Amino acid sequence: MSSPDLLIVGSGLFGLTLAERAANEHGVKVTIIDKRSHVGGNAYSEADEATGIEVHKYGAHLFHTSNERVWEYVNRFTTFTDYVHKVYTNHKGVVYPMPINLGTINQFFGASYSPDEARAAIAEMAGELAGSDPENLNDKGISLIGRPLYEAFIKEYTGKQWQTDPKDLPAGIISRLPVRYTYDNRYFNDTHEGLPTQGYTAWLERMADHPNIEVLLDTDYFDASQPLNKDAVRGQLPVLYTGPVDRYFDYELGDLKWRTIDLETEHPETGDFQGTSVMNYADASVPFTRIIEPRHFHPERDYPKDATVIQREYSRFAEREDEPYYPVNSTEDRESLLRYREMADGEPRTLFGGRLGTYQYLDMHMAIGSALSMADNKLADLLRR
Ligand code: FDA
């Protein structure tokens, strides 16, 4: 194997975007390594063996963006369906539309409020804690949308996500709780939304389909037995690293904390389990946070009429060996992150990117957008170094 001009660690959307730009814009030879046995990072999907239904292996992925450049870019590799995401929530055995909107409010209070009446009613309920500075997430939630709606739809759900009573969570975790005073229950507000027509994997593989791009799977950057490992490559080649920043520095300043999810897959004997793609479970008495039924992501496909697949989602804090999904972002984490960033800035011929490399939650369009910016602003310099 000849040495590449650029090594990319991680074949998620960040790594793939930078690889594509490097190959097409700069005409350089790129090698992407990934420790997993497939490309695409967390956006990867595969056909469920029993039903053929496309399942998002690492959790539900819905593409949406208002960034025209990103939309134009992704459309080079795939078309998108006209899927519009909607979420419902089960509270005490009754199903309500989410995010909280006029339909949710009127159903919950058994009312027929107009938008102005609903706004006034919620403002009055939220006034319970008027004048006080919320000290924890519980008080913050009440001060934003009033106790009844907060306690029904947010309190126990958030408690399950964080395995922590919201009274013990910092108020800063939420800055706002969206309430819509219309019956619009589209989940996303973005200009563009949809799912890749031929599935995520076809899209992601197309991004790497270039004669100058080589992909090596099952290849860990920290595995000294493979030739493109950190010790052999550091300072010798330009590198984009999209793995966890704390792992890169051997956890020298401690572990950055993450939450993860466990997905429990089941094949109920029916052609349609819940009539929609995502059903949240708001109450603490149900241990999982939501059920995903992937067949509803693609109503246009010819899936079996008598079989389906569902994924129950459980949320918990991640251990080192788990998949890191959502940054916990405590004060301690933020302090360590600043120091890790300083160390990253000093790394020879290496840039850090993506959600793991920068320790931040990035939606897909944000990961792509930030990789395009890196390609614009830093790639030429990295290749020259
Ligand atoms: P990503 O994690 O995808 O890729 C990093 C890659 O690096 C992985 O493939 C990993 O194996 C590899 N790697 C790490 N260490 C390595 C090493 N030592 N050696 C070799 N390879 C290594 N976004 C959105 O827009 N809509 C949505 O609905 C969702 N839903 C969603 C659900 C869940 C549960 C999660 C966790 C995330 C989402 N997202 C999302 C976010 C989306 O997954 C995210 O934007 C992309 O994964 C970001 O791509 P990256 O390339 O940054 O990371």
Short mmCIF file of C-alpha atoms and ligand atoms in Angstrom, two decimals:
data_model
loop_
_atom_site.label_atom_id
_atom_site.label_comp_id
_atom_site.label_asym_id
_atom_site.label_seq_id
_atom_site.Cartn_x
_atom_site.Cartn_y
_atom_site.Cartn_z
CA MET A 1 0.00 0.00 0.00
CA SER A 2 1.46 3.36 -1.01
CA SER A 3 1.26 6.16 1.51
CA PRO A 4 -1.74 8.50 1.08
CA ASP A 5 -1.51 12.31 0.87
CA LEU A 6 -4.13 12.57 3.61
CA LEU A 7 -5.27 10.11 6.26
CA ILE A 8 -8.78 10.43 7.63
CA VAL A 9 -9.63 8.61 10.84
CA GLY A 10 -13.38 7.89 10.88
CA SER A 11 -15.79 7.42 7.97
CA GLY A 12 -18.75 9.33 9.48
CA LEU A 13 -20.29 12.25 7.61
CA PHE A 14 -17.52 14.59 8.74
CA GLY A 15 -14.72 12.33 7.50
CA LEU A 16 -16.54 11.43 4.27
CA THR A 17 -17.20 15.07 3.42
CA LEU A 18 -13.59 16.07 3.95
CA ALA A 19 -12.36 13.03 1.99
CA GLU A 20 -14.65 13.89 -0.93
CA ARG A 21 -13.49 17.54 -0.94
CA ALA A 22 -9.82 16.54 -0.73
CA ALA A 23 -10.14 14.05 -3.60
CA ASN A 24 -12.30 16.23 -5.88
CA GLU A 25 -11.08 19.75 -5.10
CA HIS A 26 -7.42 19.07 -4.37
CA GLY A 27 -6.93 15.90 -6.40
CA VAL A 28 -5.03 14.22 -3.57
CA LYS A 29 -4.96 10.55 -2.55
CA VAL A 30 -6.99 9.93 0.60
CA THR A 31 -7.16 6.91 2.86
CA ILE A 32 -10.05 6.67 5.30
CA ILE A 33 -9.74 4.19 8.14
CA ASP A 34 -12.61 3.15 10.40
CA LYS A 35 -12.56 0.75 13.29
CA ARG A 36 -16.10 -0.38 12.45
CA SER A 37 -16.85 -2.86 9.67
CA HIS A 38 -18.88 -0.34 7.64
CA VAL A 39 -18.67 3.26 6.44
CA GLY A 40 -20.97 6.06 7.52
CA GLY A 41 -20.45 6.33 11.27
CA ASN A 42 -23.65 6.68 13.24
CA ALA A 43 -25.78 7.50 10.20
CA TYR A 44 -25.28 3.94 8.85
CA SER A 45 -28.35 1.83 8.20
CA GLU A 46 -28.92 -1.74 7.05
CA ALA A 47 -31.77 -4.02 6.00
CA ASP A 48 -33.37 -5.91 8.88
CA GLU A 49 -32.72 -9.61 8.18
CA ALA A 50 -36.23 -10.81 8.98
CA THR A 51 -38.27 -8.15 7.15
CA GLY A 52 -35.95 -6.28 4.77
CA ILE A 53 -37.01 -3.00 6.42
CA GLU A 54 -34.21 -0.38 6.53
CA VAL A 55 -33.13 -0.01 10.15
CA HIS A 56 -30.95 2.82 11.47
CA LYS A 57 -28.41 0.77 13.39
CA TYR A 58 -27.32 3.46 15.83
CA GLY A 59 -30.67 5.21 16.37
CA ALA A 60 -33.22 7.09 14.23
CA HIS A 61 -31.65 9.51 11.73
CA LEU A 62 -33.81 12.17 10.06
CA PHE A 63 -32.16 14.52 7.63
CA HIS A 64 -33.16 18.19 7.79
CA THR A 65 -31.42 21.47 7.02
CA SER A 66 -31.97 25.13 6.23
CA ASN A 67 -28.42 25.48 4.97
CA GLU A 68 -28.66 25.81 1.17
CA ARG A 69 -25.04 24.93 0.61
CA VAL A 70 -25.38 21.69 2.58
CA TRP A 71 -28.64 20.84 0.81
CA GLU A 72 -27.07 21.35 -2.61
CA TYR A 73 -24.03 19.31 -1.52
CA VAL A 74 -25.91 16.28 -0.20
CA ASN A 75 -28.10 16.20 -3.30
CA ARG A 76 -25.00 15.38 -5.34
CA PHE A 77 -24.96 11.95 -3.72
CA THR A 78 -28.60 11.10 -3.15
CA THR A 79 -32.14 12.23 -3.73
CA PHE A 80 -34.47 12.60 -0.76
CA THR A 81 -38.03 11.42 -0.19
CA ASP A 82 -40.70 13.87 0.92
CA TYR A 83 -40.92 12.30 4.40
CA VAL A 84 -41.97 14.82 7.05
CA HIS A 85 -41.07 13.84 10.59
CA LYS A 86 -43.76 13.86 13.27
CA VAL A 87 -43.49 12.60 16.81
CA TYR A 88 -46.20 11.54 19.26
CA THR A 89 -45.99 10.86 22.97
CA ASN A 90 -47.82 8.47 25.22
CA HIS A 91 -48.66 9.96 28.62
CA LYS A 92 -50.76 7.85 31.02
CA GLY A 93 -52.02 5.74 28.12
CA VAL A 94 -53.17 8.70 26.00
CA VAL A 95 -51.33 9.73 22.82
CA TYR A 96 -50.57 13.42 22.18
CA PRO A 97 -48.80 15.21 19.29
CA MET A 98 -45.33 16.65 19.91
CA PRO A 99 -43.67 19.11 20.17
CA ILE A 100 -46.25 20.73 22.44
CA ASN A 101 -48.68 22.58 20.16
CA LEU A 102 -52.24 23.82 20.23
CA GLY A 103 -53.48 20.28 19.59
CA THR A 104 -51.50 18.94 22.58
CA ILE A 105 -52.69 21.78 24.83
CA ASN A 106 -56.36 21.49 23.94
CA GLN A 107 -56.30 17.69 24.21
CA PHE A 108 -54.50 17.81 27.55
CA PHE A 109 -56.75 20.43 29.15
CA GLY A 110 -59.94 19.21 27.40
CA ALA A 111 -60.24 22.75 26.03
CA SER A 112 -60.77 24.60 22.77
CA TYR A 113 -58.35 27.48 23.37
CA SER A 114 -57.59 29.85 20.52
CA PRO A 115 -53.88 30.65 20.08
CA ASP A 116 -54.23 33.85 22.19
CA GLU A 117 -56.16 32.06 24.92
CA ALA A 118 -53.62 29.24 25.05
CA ARG A 119 -50.74 31.73 25.21
CA ALA A 120 -52.39 33.56 28.09
CA ALA A 121 -53.20 30.33 29.97
CA ILE A 122 -49.61 29.06 29.69
CA ALA A 123 -48.16 32.43 30.69
CA GLU A 124 -50.33 32.36 33.80
CA MET A 125 -49.24 28.81 34.69
CA ALA A 126 -45.58 29.66 34.03
CA GLY A 127 -45.98 32.69 36.34
CA GLU A 128 -45.95 30.32 39.34
CA LEU A 129 -42.22 30.91 39.75
CA ALA A 130 -42.22 34.52 38.54
CA GLY A 131 -39.38 36.62 39.88
CA SER A 132 -37.22 33.66 40.96
CA ASP A 133 -34.09 32.57 39.14
CA PRO A 134 -34.52 28.84 38.35
CA GLU A 135 -31.84 26.86 40.14
CA ASN A 136 -32.45 23.53 38.50
CA LEU A 137 -34.01 22.03 35.38
CA ASN A 138 -37.28 21.33 37.19
CA ASP A 139 -37.83 24.99 38.10
CA LYS A 140 -36.66 26.10 34.69
CA GLY A 141 -39.20 23.81 32.99
CA ILE A 142 -42.05 25.11 35.16
CA SER A 143 -41.02 28.71 34.51
CA LEU A 144 -41.03 28.10 30.75
CA ILE A 145 -44.30 26.25 30.17
CA GLY A 146 -46.07 25.97 33.54
CA ARG A 147 -46.25 23.01 35.89
CA PRO A 148 -49.06 20.90 34.30
CA LEU A 149 -47.51 20.56 30.83
CA TYR A 150 -43.98 20.36 32.21
CA GLU A 151 -44.87 17.56 34.62
CA ALA A 152 -46.83 15.60 32.01
CA PHE A 153 -44.48 15.79 29.03
CA ILE A 154 -41.00 16.89 30.09
CA LYS A 155 -40.19 16.02 33.70
CA GLU A 156 -40.17 12.23 33.72
CA TYR A 157 -39.03 11.91 30.11
CA THR A 158 -35.98 14.09 30.83
CA GLY A 159 -35.44 12.17 34.07
CA LYS A 160 -35.28 8.93 32.05
CA GLN A 161 -32.91 10.44 29.48
CA TRP A 162 -30.52 11.58 32.18
CA GLN A 163 -31.20 8.87 34.78
CA THR A 164 -31.37 11.83 37.14
CA ASP A 165 -34.22 13.69 38.83
CA PRO A 166 -34.55 17.04 37.00
CA LYS A 167 -34.33 18.73 40.42
CA ASP A 168 -30.70 17.56 40.44
CA LEU A 169 -29.95 18.67 36.88
CA PRO A 170 -28.60 22.14 36.06
CA ALA A 171 -31.13 24.64 34.68
CA GLY A 172 -28.74 25.36 31.79
CA ILE A 173 -29.45 22.02 30.06
CA ILE A 174 -32.51 23.67 28.50
CA SER A 175 -32.74 27.25 27.33
CA ARG A 176 -36.23 26.97 25.87
CA LEU A 177 -39.03 24.46 25.50
CA PRO A 178 -40.76 24.87 22.16
CA VAL A 179 -44.51 25.46 22.34
CA ARG A 180 -46.40 26.11 19.10
CA TYR A 181 -49.63 28.02 19.24
CA THR A 182 -50.88 26.41 16.02
CA TYR A 183 -51.82 22.84 15.17
CA ASP A 184 -48.59 22.40 13.20
CA ASN A 185 -46.82 19.34 14.56
CA ARG A 186 -43.98 19.07 12.07
CA TYR A 187 -41.04 18.14 14.25
CA PHE A 188 -38.43 20.17 12.37
CA ASN A 189 -38.71 23.80 11.27
CA ASP A 190 -36.13 23.51 8.50
CA THR A 191 -36.55 24.45 4.84
CA HIS A 192 -35.48 20.99 3.63
CA GLU A 193 -36.24 17.62 5.09
CA GLY A 194 -36.43 14.04 3.86
CA LEU A 195 -34.79 10.63 3.90
CA PRO A 196 -32.28 9.35 1.35
CA THR A 197 -34.39 7.62 -1.29
CA GLN A 198 -32.15 4.57 -1.58
CA GLY A 199 -31.18 4.54 2.08
CA TYR A 200 -28.34 6.00 4.13
CA THR A 201 -25.72 3.43 3.16
CA ALA A 202 -26.12 4.03 -0.59
CA TRP A 203 -25.67 7.78 0.07
CA LEU A 204 -22.66 7.37 2.35
CA GLU A 205 -20.91 4.84 0.10
CA ARG A 206 -21.37 7.16 -2.89
CA MET A 207 -19.48 9.91 -1.07
CA ALA A 208 -16.43 7.64 -0.85
CA ASP A 209 -16.79 6.33 -4.41
CA HIS A 210 -13.81 8.05 -6.03
CA PRO A 211 -10.63 6.58 -7.55
CA ASN A 212 -8.51 8.67 -5.16
CA ILE A 213 -10.33 7.48 -2.02
CA GLU A 214 -9.43 4.21 -0.35
CA VAL A 215 -11.45 2.96 2.64
CA LEU A 216 -9.96 0.52 5.15
CA LEU A 217 -12.53 -0.93 7.54
CA ASP A 218 -11.93 -2.78 10.83
CA THR A 219 -8.86 -0.58 11.22
CA ASP A 220 -8.30 1.21 14.53
CA TYR A 221 -5.97 4.24 14.61
CA PHE A 222 -4.67 3.09 18.00
CA ASP A 223 -3.95 -0.47 16.94
CA ALA A 224 -0.17 -0.61 16.64
CA SER A 225 -0.40 -3.76 14.50
CA GLN A 226 -1.87 -1.90 11.54
CA PRO A 227 0.53 0.30 9.51
CA LEU A 228 -1.51 3.54 9.62
CA ASN A 229 -1.54 3.74 13.41
CA LYS A 230 -1.06 6.91 15.43
CA ASP A 231 2.51 6.23 16.50
CA ALA A 232 3.61 5.49 12.94
CA VAL A 233 1.72 8.34 11.30
CA ARG A 234 1.83 11.24 13.78
CA GLY A 235 3.81 14.13 12.27
CA GLN A 236 4.57 12.08 9.13
CA LEU A 237 1.30 12.58 7.25
CA PRO A 238 -1.53 15.13 7.25
CA VAL A 239 -4.32 13.61 9.34
CA LEU A 240 -7.95 14.45 10.03
CA TYR A 241 -8.99 12.71 13.24
CA THR A 242 -12.74 12.34 13.94
CA GLY A 243 -12.58 9.91 16.88
CA PRO A 244 -12.95 10.92 20.56
CA VAL A 245 -10.51 13.69 21.52
CA ASP A 246 -9.89 12.30 25.04
CA ARG A 247 -9.05 8.86 23.61
CA TYR A 248 -6.50 10.48 21.28
CA PHE A 249 -4.60 11.82 24.29
CA ASP A 250 -4.96 8.55 26.23
CA TYR A 251 -7.48 10.14 28.62
CA GLU A 252 -4.60 12.14 30.09
CA LEU A 253 -6.95 14.80 31.52
CA GLY A 254 -9.71 12.33 32.37
CA ASP A 255 -12.70 11.02 30.42
CA LEU A 256 -15.16 13.41 28.81
CA LYS A 257 -18.59 12.11 29.80
CA TRP A 258 -21.23 10.96 27.32
CA ARG A 259 -24.71 9.50 27.36
CA THR A 260 -25.49 6.50 25.19
CA ILE A 261 -28.57 4.56 24.16
CA ASP A 262 -29.40 0.87 24.05
CA LEU A 263 -31.73 -0.33 21.32
CA GLU A 264 -33.79 -3.45 21.91
CA THR A 265 -35.06 -4.91 18.65
CA GLU A 266 -38.28 -6.91 18.39
CA HIS A 267 -40.43 -8.33 15.59
CA PRO A 268 -44.07 -8.06 16.68
CA GLU A 269 -46.44 -10.24 14.64
CA THR A 270 -48.24 -7.46 12.81
CA GLY A 271 -47.77 -5.33 9.71
CA ASP A 272 -48.01 -2.12 11.72
CA PHE A 273 -47.20 -1.89 15.42
CA GLN A 274 -47.85 1.78 16.23
CA GLY A 275 -48.99 3.60 13.08
CA THR A 276 -46.09 6.07 13.15
CA SER A 277 -42.29 6.11 13.15
CA VAL A 278 -41.55 7.49 16.65
CA MET A 279 -43.67 7.17 19.78
CA ASN A 280 -42.23 8.72 22.94
CA TYR A 281 -43.17 7.41 26.38
CA ALA A 282 -43.32 10.37 28.74
CA ASP A 283 -43.85 8.51 32.02
CA ALA A 284 -41.26 7.16 34.45
CA SER A 285 -43.32 3.97 34.84
CA VAL A 286 -42.22 2.92 31.31
CA PRO A 287 -38.46 2.24 31.39
CA PHE A 288 -37.70 3.09 27.74
CA THR A 289 -37.86 6.59 26.27
CA ARG A 290 -39.37 5.78 22.89
CA ILE A 291 -40.24 3.12 20.32
CA ILE A 292 -39.08 3.50 16.73
CA GLU A 293 -40.87 1.64 13.95
CA PRO A 294 -38.59 2.14 10.92
CA ARG A 295 -41.09 0.98 8.26
CA HIS A 296 -42.87 4.34 8.66
CA PHE A 297 -39.76 6.23 7.55
CA HIS A 298 -40.45 4.90 4.04
CA PRO A 299 -44.21 4.66 3.41
CA GLU A 300 -43.40 4.70 -0.33
CA ARG A 301 -41.58 1.36 -0.15
CA ASP A 302 -43.08 -2.04 -0.71
CA TYR A 303 -42.44 -3.53 2.74
CA PRO A 304 -44.12 -6.76 3.94
CA LYS A 305 -47.74 -6.21 4.99
CA ASP A 306 -47.68 -8.84 7.73
CA ALA A 307 -44.37 -8.17 9.48
CA THR A 308 -42.60 -5.26 11.09
CA VAL A 309 -39.60 -4.41 13.27
CA ILE A 310 -39.44 -2.05 16.26
CA GLN A 311 -36.62 -0.68 18.40
CA ARG A 312 -37.17 0.23 22.05
CA GLU A 313 -34.73 2.96 23.08
CA TYR A 314 -33.19 3.13 26.56
CA SER A 315 -30.96 5.99 27.63
CA ARG A 316 -28.03 5.83 30.08
CA PHE A 317 -24.59 7.19 30.91
CA ALA A 318 -21.83 5.72 28.73
CA GLU A 319 -18.86 3.71 29.98
CA ARG A 320 -15.58 3.80 28.05
CA GLU A 321 -16.47 0.72 25.98
CA ASP A 322 -19.93 2.06 25.01
CA GLU A 323 -20.79 4.13 21.93
CA PRO A 324 -20.55 7.79 22.98
CA TYR A 325 -23.72 9.54 21.71
CA TYR A 326 -24.65 12.76 23.53
CA PRO A 327 -22.08 14.89 25.40
CA VAL A 328 -22.98 15.35 29.08
CA ASN A 329 -21.16 18.69 28.96
CA SER A 330 -20.86 19.29 32.72
CA THR A 331 -18.73 22.18 33.99
CA GLU A 332 -15.95 19.66 34.63
CA ASP A 333 -16.25 18.34 31.05
CA ARG A 334 -16.07 21.84 29.62
CA GLU A 335 -12.92 22.62 31.60
CA SER A 336 -11.20 19.41 30.44
CA LEU A 337 -12.35 20.06 26.88
CA LEU A 338 -10.66 23.46 26.79
CA ARG A 339 -7.39 21.85 27.82
CA TYR A 340 -7.80 18.98 25.36
CA ARG A 341 -8.40 21.59 22.64
CA GLU A 342 -5.14 23.32 23.49
CA MET A 343 -3.35 19.99 23.21
CA ALA A 344 -5.14 19.30 19.89
CA ASP A 345 -3.98 22.67 18.53
CA GLY A 346 -0.41 21.62 19.21
CA GLU A 347 -0.62 18.26 17.42
CA PRO A 348 1.69 18.04 14.41
CA ARG A 349 -0.10 17.84 11.04
CA THR A 350 -3.38 16.79 12.63
CA LEU A 351 -6.81 18.42 12.60
CA PHE A 352 -9.66 17.34 14.87
CA GLY A 353 -13.24 17.34 13.62
CA GLY A 354 -16.71 15.85 13.89
CA ARG A 355 -18.83 15.26 16.94
CA LEU A 356 -16.30 13.04 18.74
CA GLY A 357 -13.24 15.06 17.83
CA THR A 358 -14.81 18.29 19.08
CA TYR A 359 -17.02 16.83 21.86
CA GLN A 360 -20.29 18.37 20.71
CA TYR A 361 -23.62 17.11 19.48
CA LEU A 362 -23.83 17.76 15.76
CA ASP A 363 -26.82 17.00 13.57
CA MET A 364 -25.87 15.54 10.20
CA HIS A 365 -26.23 18.83 8.35
CA MET A 366 -24.04 20.50 10.98
CA ALA A 367 -21.33 17.84 10.65
CA ILE A 368 -21.37 18.25 6.86
CA GLY A 369 -21.46 22.06 7.09
CA SER A 370 -18.56 22.15 9.49
CA ALA A 371 -16.52 19.74 7.32
CA LEU A 372 -17.18 21.95 4.28
CA SER A 373 -15.90 24.96 6.27
CA MET A 374 -12.82 23.02 7.31
CA ALA A 375 -12.25 22.09 3.65
CA ASP A 376 -12.55 25.79 2.68
CA ASN A 377 -10.40 27.20 5.44
CA LYS A 378 -7.90 24.63 6.66
CA LEU A 379 -7.48 21.77 4.21
CA ALA A 380 -5.06 23.43 1.77
CA ASP A 381 -2.85 24.45 4.68
CA LEU A 382 -2.96 20.96 6.23
CA LEU A 383 -1.96 19.39 2.90
CA ARG A 384 0.99 21.79 2.57
CA ARG A 385 2.32 21.20 6.09
P1 FDA B 1 -19.62 9.67 13.55
O1 FDA B 1 -19.70 9.22 14.96
O2 FDA B 1 -20.77 9.38 12.67
O3 FDA B 1 -18.33 9.02 12.87
C1 FDA B 1 -17.10 8.86 13.55
C2 FDA B 1 -16.44 7.60 13.02
O4 FDA B 1 -15.12 7.53 13.57
C3 FDA B 1 -17.15 6.33 13.42
O5 FDA B 1 -17.47 5.57 12.27
C4 FDA B 1 -16.14 5.61 14.30
O6 FDA B 1 -16.18 4.19 14.17
C5 FDA B 1 -14.82 6.17 13.79
N1 FDA B 1 -13.73 6.08 14.77
C6 FDA B 1 -13.73 6.51 16.05
N2 FDA B 1 -12.56 6.21 16.65
C7 FDA B 1 -11.80 5.58 15.72
C8 FDA B 1 -10.48 5.02 15.73
N3 FDA B 1 -9.75 5.01 16.85
N4 FDA B 1 -10.01 4.44 14.60
C9 FDA B 1 -10.77 4.39 13.47
N5 FDA B 1 -12.03 4.92 13.41
C10 FDA B 1 -12.52 5.50 14.51
N6 FDA B 1 -28.45 13.83 13.12
C11 FDA B 1 -29.47 14.34 12.36
O7 FDA B 1 -29.25 15.24 11.56
N7 FDA B 1 -30.74 13.82 12.48
C12 FDA B 1 -31.04 12.80 13.34
O8 FDA B 1 -32.19 12.38 13.42
C13 FDA B 1 -29.99 12.28 14.13
N8 FDA B 1 -30.22 11.27 15.00
C14 FDA B 1 -29.23 10.81 15.80
C15 FDA B 1 -29.50 9.77 16.71
C16 FDA B 1 -28.50 9.30 17.53
C17 FDA B 1 -28.81 8.21 18.50
C18 FDA B 1 -27.21 9.87 17.46
C19 FDA B 1 -26.13 9.41 18.37
C20 FDA B 1 -26.92 10.86 16.55
C21 FDA B 1 -27.93 11.34 15.71
N9 FDA B 1 -27.66 12.32 14.76
C22 FDA B 1 -28.68 12.82 14.00
C23 FDA B 1 -26.30 12.89 14.62
C24 FDA B 1 -25.45 12.19 13.55
O9 FDA B 1 -25.25 10.86 13.89
C25 FDA B 1 -24.11 12.97 13.46
O10 FDA B 1 -24.34 14.22 12.89
C26 FDA B 1 -23.05 12.28 12.63
O11 FDA B 1 -22.83 11.00 13.14
C27 FDA B 1 -21.77 13.09 12.71
O12 FDA B 1 -20.78 12.47 11.95
P2 FDA B 1 -19.27 12.37 12.47
O13 FDA B 1 -18.49 11.99 11.30
O14 FDA B 1 -18.91 13.60 13.22
O15 FDA B 1 -19.30 11.22 13.59
#
